[in-house]
mmCIF file of C-alpha atoms in Angstrom:
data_model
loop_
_atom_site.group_PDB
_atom_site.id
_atom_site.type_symbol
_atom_site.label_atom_id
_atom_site.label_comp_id
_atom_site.label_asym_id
_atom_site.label_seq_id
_atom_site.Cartn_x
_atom_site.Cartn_y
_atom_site.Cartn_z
ATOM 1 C CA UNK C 1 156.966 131.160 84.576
ATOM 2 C CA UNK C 2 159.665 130.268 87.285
ATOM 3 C CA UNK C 3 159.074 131.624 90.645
ATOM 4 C CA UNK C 4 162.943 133.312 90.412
ATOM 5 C CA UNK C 5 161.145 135.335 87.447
ATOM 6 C CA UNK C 6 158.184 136.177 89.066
ATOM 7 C CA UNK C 7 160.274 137.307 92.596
ATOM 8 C CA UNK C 8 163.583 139.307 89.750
ATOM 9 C CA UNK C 9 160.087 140.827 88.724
ATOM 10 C CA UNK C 10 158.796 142.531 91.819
ATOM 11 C CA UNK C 11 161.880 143.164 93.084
ATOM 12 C CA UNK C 12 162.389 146.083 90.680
ATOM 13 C CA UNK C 13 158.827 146.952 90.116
ATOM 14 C CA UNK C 14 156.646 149.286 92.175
ATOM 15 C CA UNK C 15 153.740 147.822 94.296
ATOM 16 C CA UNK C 16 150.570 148.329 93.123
ATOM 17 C CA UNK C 17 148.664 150.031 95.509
ATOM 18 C CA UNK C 18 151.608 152.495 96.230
ATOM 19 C CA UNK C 19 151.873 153.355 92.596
ATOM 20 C CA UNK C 20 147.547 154.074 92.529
ATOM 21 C CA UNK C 21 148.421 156.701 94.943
ATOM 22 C CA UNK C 22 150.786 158.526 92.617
ATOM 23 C CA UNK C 23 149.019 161.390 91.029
ATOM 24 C CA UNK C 24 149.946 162.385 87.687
ATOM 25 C CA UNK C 25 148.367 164.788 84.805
ATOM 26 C CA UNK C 26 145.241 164.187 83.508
ATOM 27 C CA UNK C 27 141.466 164.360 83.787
ATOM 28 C CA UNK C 28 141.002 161.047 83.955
ATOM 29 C CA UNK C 29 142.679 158.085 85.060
ATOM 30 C CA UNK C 30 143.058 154.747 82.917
ATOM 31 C CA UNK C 31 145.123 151.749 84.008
ATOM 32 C CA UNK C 32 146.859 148.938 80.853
ATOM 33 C CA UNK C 33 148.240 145.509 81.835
ATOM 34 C CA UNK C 34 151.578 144.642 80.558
ATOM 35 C CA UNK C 35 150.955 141.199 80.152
ATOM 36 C CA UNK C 36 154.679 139.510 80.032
ATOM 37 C CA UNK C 37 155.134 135.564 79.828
ATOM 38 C CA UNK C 38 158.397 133.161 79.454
ATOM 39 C CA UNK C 39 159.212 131.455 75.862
ATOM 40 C CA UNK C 40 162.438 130.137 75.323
ATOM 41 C CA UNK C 41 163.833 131.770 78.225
ATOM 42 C CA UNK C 42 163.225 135.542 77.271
ATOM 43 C CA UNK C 43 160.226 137.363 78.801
ATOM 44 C CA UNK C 44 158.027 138.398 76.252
ATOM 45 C CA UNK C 45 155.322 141.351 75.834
ATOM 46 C CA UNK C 46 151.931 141.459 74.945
ATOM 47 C CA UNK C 47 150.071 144.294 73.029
ATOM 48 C CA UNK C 48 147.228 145.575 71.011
ATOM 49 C CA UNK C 49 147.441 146.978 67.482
ATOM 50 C CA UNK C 50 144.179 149.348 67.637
ATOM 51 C CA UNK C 51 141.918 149.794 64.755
ATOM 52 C CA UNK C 52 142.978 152.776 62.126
ATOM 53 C CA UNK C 53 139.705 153.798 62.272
ATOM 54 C CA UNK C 54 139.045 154.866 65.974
ATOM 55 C CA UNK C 55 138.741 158.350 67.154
ATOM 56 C CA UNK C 56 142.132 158.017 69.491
ATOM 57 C CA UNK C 57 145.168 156.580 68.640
ATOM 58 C CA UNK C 58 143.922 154.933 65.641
ATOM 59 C CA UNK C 59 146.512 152.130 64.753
ATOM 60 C CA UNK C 60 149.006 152.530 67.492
ATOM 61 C CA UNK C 61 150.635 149.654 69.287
ATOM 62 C CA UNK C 62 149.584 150.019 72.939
ATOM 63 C CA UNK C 63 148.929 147.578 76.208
ATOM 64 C CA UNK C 64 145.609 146.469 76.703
ATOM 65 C CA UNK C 65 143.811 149.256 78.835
ATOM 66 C CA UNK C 66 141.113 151.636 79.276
ATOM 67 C CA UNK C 67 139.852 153.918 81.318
ATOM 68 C CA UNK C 68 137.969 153.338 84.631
ATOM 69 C CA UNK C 69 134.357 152.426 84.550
ATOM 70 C CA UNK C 70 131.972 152.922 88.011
ATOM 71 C CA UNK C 71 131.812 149.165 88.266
ATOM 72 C CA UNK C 72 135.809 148.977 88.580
ATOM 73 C CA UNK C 73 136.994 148.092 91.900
ATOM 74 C CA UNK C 74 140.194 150.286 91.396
ATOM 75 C CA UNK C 75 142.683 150.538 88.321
ATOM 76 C CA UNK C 76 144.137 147.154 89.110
ATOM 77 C CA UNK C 77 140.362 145.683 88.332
ATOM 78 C CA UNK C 78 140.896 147.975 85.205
ATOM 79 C CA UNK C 79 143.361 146.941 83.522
ATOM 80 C CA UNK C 80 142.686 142.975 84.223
ATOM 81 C CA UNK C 81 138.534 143.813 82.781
ATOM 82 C CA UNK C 82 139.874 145.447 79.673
ATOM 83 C CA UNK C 83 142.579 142.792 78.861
ATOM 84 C CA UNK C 84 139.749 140.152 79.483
ATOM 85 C CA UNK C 85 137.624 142.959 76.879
ATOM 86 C CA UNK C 86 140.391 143.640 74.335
ATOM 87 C CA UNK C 87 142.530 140.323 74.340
ATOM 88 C CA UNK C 88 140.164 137.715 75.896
ATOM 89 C CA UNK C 89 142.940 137.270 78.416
ATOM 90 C CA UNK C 90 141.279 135.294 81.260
ATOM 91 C CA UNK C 91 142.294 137.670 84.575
ATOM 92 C CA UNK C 92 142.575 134.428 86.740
ATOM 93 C CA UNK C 93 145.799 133.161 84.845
ATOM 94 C CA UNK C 94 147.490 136.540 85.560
ATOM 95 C CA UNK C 95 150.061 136.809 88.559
ATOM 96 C CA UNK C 96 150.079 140.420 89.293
ATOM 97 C CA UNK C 97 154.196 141.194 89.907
ATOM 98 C CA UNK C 98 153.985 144.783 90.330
ATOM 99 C CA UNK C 99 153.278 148.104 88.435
ATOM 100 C CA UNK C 100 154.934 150.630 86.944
ATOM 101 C CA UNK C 101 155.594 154.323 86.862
ATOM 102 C CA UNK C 102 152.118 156.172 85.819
ATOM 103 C CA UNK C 103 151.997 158.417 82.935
ATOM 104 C CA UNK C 104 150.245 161.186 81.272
ATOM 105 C CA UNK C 105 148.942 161.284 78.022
ATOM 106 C CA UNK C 106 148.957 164.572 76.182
ATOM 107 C CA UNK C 107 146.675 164.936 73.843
ATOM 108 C CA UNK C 108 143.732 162.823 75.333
ATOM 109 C CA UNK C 109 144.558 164.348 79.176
ATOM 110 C CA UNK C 110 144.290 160.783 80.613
ATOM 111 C CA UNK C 111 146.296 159.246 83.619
ATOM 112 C CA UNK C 112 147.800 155.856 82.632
ATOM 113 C CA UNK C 113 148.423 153.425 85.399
ATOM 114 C CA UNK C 114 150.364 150.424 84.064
ATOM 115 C CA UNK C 115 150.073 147.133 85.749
ATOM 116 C CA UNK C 116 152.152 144.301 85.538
ATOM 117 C CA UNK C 117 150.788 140.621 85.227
ATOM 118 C CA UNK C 118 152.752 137.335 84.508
ATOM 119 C CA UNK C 119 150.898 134.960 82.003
ATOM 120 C CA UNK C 120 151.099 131.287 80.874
ATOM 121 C CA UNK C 121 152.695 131.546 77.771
ATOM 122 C CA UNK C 122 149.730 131.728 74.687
ATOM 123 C CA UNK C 123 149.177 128.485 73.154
ATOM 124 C CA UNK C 124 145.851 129.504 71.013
ATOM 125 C CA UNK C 125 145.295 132.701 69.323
ATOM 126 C CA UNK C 126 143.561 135.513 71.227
ATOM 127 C CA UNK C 127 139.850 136.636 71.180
ATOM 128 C CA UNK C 128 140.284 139.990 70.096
ATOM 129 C CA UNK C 129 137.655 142.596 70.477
ATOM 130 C CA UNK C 130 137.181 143.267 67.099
ATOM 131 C CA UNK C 131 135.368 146.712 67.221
ATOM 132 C CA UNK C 132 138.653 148.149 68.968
ATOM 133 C CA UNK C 133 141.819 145.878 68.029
ATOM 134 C CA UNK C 134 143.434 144.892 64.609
ATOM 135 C CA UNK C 135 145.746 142.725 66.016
ATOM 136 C CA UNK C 136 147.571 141.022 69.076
ATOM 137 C CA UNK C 137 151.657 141.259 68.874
ATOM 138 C CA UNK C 138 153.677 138.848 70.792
ATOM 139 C CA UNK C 139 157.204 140.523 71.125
ATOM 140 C CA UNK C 140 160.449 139.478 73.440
ATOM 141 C CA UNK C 141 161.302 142.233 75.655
ATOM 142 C CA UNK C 142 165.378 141.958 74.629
ATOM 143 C CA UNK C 143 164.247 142.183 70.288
ATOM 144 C CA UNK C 144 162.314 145.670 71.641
ATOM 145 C CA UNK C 145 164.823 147.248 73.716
ATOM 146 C CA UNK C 146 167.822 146.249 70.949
ATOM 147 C CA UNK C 147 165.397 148.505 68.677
ATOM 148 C CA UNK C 148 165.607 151.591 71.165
ATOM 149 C CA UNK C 149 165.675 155.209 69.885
ATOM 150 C CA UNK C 150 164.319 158.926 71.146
ATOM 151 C CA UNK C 151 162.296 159.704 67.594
ATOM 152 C CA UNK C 152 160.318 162.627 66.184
ATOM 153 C CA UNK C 153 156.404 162.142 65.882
ATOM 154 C CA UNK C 154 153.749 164.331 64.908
ATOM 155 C CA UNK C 155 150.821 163.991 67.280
ATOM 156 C CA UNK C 156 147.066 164.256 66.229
ATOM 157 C CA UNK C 157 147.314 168.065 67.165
ATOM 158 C CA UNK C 158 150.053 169.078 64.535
ATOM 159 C CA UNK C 159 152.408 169.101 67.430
ATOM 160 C CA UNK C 160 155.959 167.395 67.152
ATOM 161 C CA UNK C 161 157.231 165.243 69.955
ATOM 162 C CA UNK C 162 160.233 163.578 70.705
ATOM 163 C CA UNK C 163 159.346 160.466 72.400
ATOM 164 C CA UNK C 164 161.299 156.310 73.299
ATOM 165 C CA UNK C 165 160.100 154.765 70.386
ATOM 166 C CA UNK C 166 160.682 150.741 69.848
ATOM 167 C CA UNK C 167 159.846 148.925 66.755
ATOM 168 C CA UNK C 168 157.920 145.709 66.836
ATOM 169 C CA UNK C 169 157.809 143.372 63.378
ATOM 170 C CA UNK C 170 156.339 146.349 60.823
ATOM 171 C CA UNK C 171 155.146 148.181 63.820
ATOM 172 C CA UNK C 172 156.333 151.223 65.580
ATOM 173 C CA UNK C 173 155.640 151.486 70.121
ATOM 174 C CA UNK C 174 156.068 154.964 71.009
ATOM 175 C CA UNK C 175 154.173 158.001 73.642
ATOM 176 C CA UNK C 176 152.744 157.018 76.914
ATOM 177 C CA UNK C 177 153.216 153.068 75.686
ATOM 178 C CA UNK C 178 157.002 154.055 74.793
ATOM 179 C CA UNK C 179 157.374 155.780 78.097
ATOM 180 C CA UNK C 180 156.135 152.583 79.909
ATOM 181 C CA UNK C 181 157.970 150.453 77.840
ATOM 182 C CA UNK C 182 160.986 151.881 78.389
ATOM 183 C CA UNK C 183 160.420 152.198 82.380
ATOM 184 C CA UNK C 184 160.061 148.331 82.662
ATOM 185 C CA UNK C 185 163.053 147.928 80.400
ATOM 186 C CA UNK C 186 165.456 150.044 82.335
ATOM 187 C CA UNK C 187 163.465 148.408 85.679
ATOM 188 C CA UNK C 188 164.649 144.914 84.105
ATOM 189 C CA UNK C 189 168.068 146.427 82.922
ATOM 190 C CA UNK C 190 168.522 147.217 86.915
ATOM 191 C CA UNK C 191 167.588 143.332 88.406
ATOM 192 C CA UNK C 192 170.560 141.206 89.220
ATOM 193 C CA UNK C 193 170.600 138.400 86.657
ATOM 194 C CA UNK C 194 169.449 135.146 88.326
ATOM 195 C CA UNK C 195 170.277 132.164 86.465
ATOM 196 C CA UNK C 196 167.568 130.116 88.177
ATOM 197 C CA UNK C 197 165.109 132.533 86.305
#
């Protein structure tokens, strides 16, 4: 990852411990790490495909997260222990950049704190937690948002939304990931081009 990258990064993202302090609905908080990483000379996203047979969110396409645990430092220390958790991502290879807007969850009344991290790009295949995640998917940030729509969902409560949705190979990113999603798209859609980066 070229240092250009890494600085056209937190030049449009929020700092961390300024966007901890935003408070947003929910009854508890929970922090993801957008893991992104340079092939080819797109940026890249990582994410989880969960298991269709957990109680929440059962097969949706999500960061790597969780909610905060006592032994969590703060939701920066989140997000990196539950990537290591989910993904087997090693927190000393991530750069933290920045973080993004929070957001609540509706159904499950959580606080989502996204944090973003820079990563070498993946040469092996991930350790996956295989209790919680089906699958890892590797995706280029400029394939997702050229797949942009608002789309109608029916939640877990019978209730339709209409939410940023993003499709990803045979999968479908929308809620709070689609909302995060598409604030670090229209972040990077903002950053002066740098053709150093």
């Amino acid at each position: 990852m070229s240092t250009a990258q890494a600085a056209r990064l937190r030049a449009v993202l929020l700092d961390p411990s300024e966007a901890l302090q935003i408070k947003v609905a929910g009854s508890a908080a929970a922090a993801v790490l957008a893991p992104l990483f340079e092939r080819n000379g797109e940026l890249h996203a990582v994410f989880t495909k969960r298991r269709s047979d957990l109680r929440l969110h059962a097969g949706q396409v999500s960061f790597p997260g969780g909610r905060r645990e006592a032994g969590d430092i703060d939701l920066v220390h989140t997000a990196l222990r539950e990537a290591r958790e989910e993904i087997g991502l090693d927190p000393a290879t991530v750069t933290l950049v920045g973080a993004l807007s929070p957001t609540p969850t509706v159904v499950t009344d959580i606080a989502v704190y996204p944090i973003v991290g820079l990563i070498p790009p993946p040469t092996a295949s991930w350790t996956i937690a295989a209790d919680e995640v089906d699958a890892v998917i590797e995706v280029s940030l400029p394939q997702l948002a050229a797949t942009h729509r608002m789309q109608a969902f029916e939640r877990n409560d019978g209730e339709r939304v209409v939410t940023d949705a993003y499709t990803a190979g045979s999968d479908t990113i929308w809620g709070a990931t689609g909302r995060i999603l598409n604030d670090l798209l229209t972040r990077l859609a903002s950053a002066p081009s740098d053709e150093s980066a």
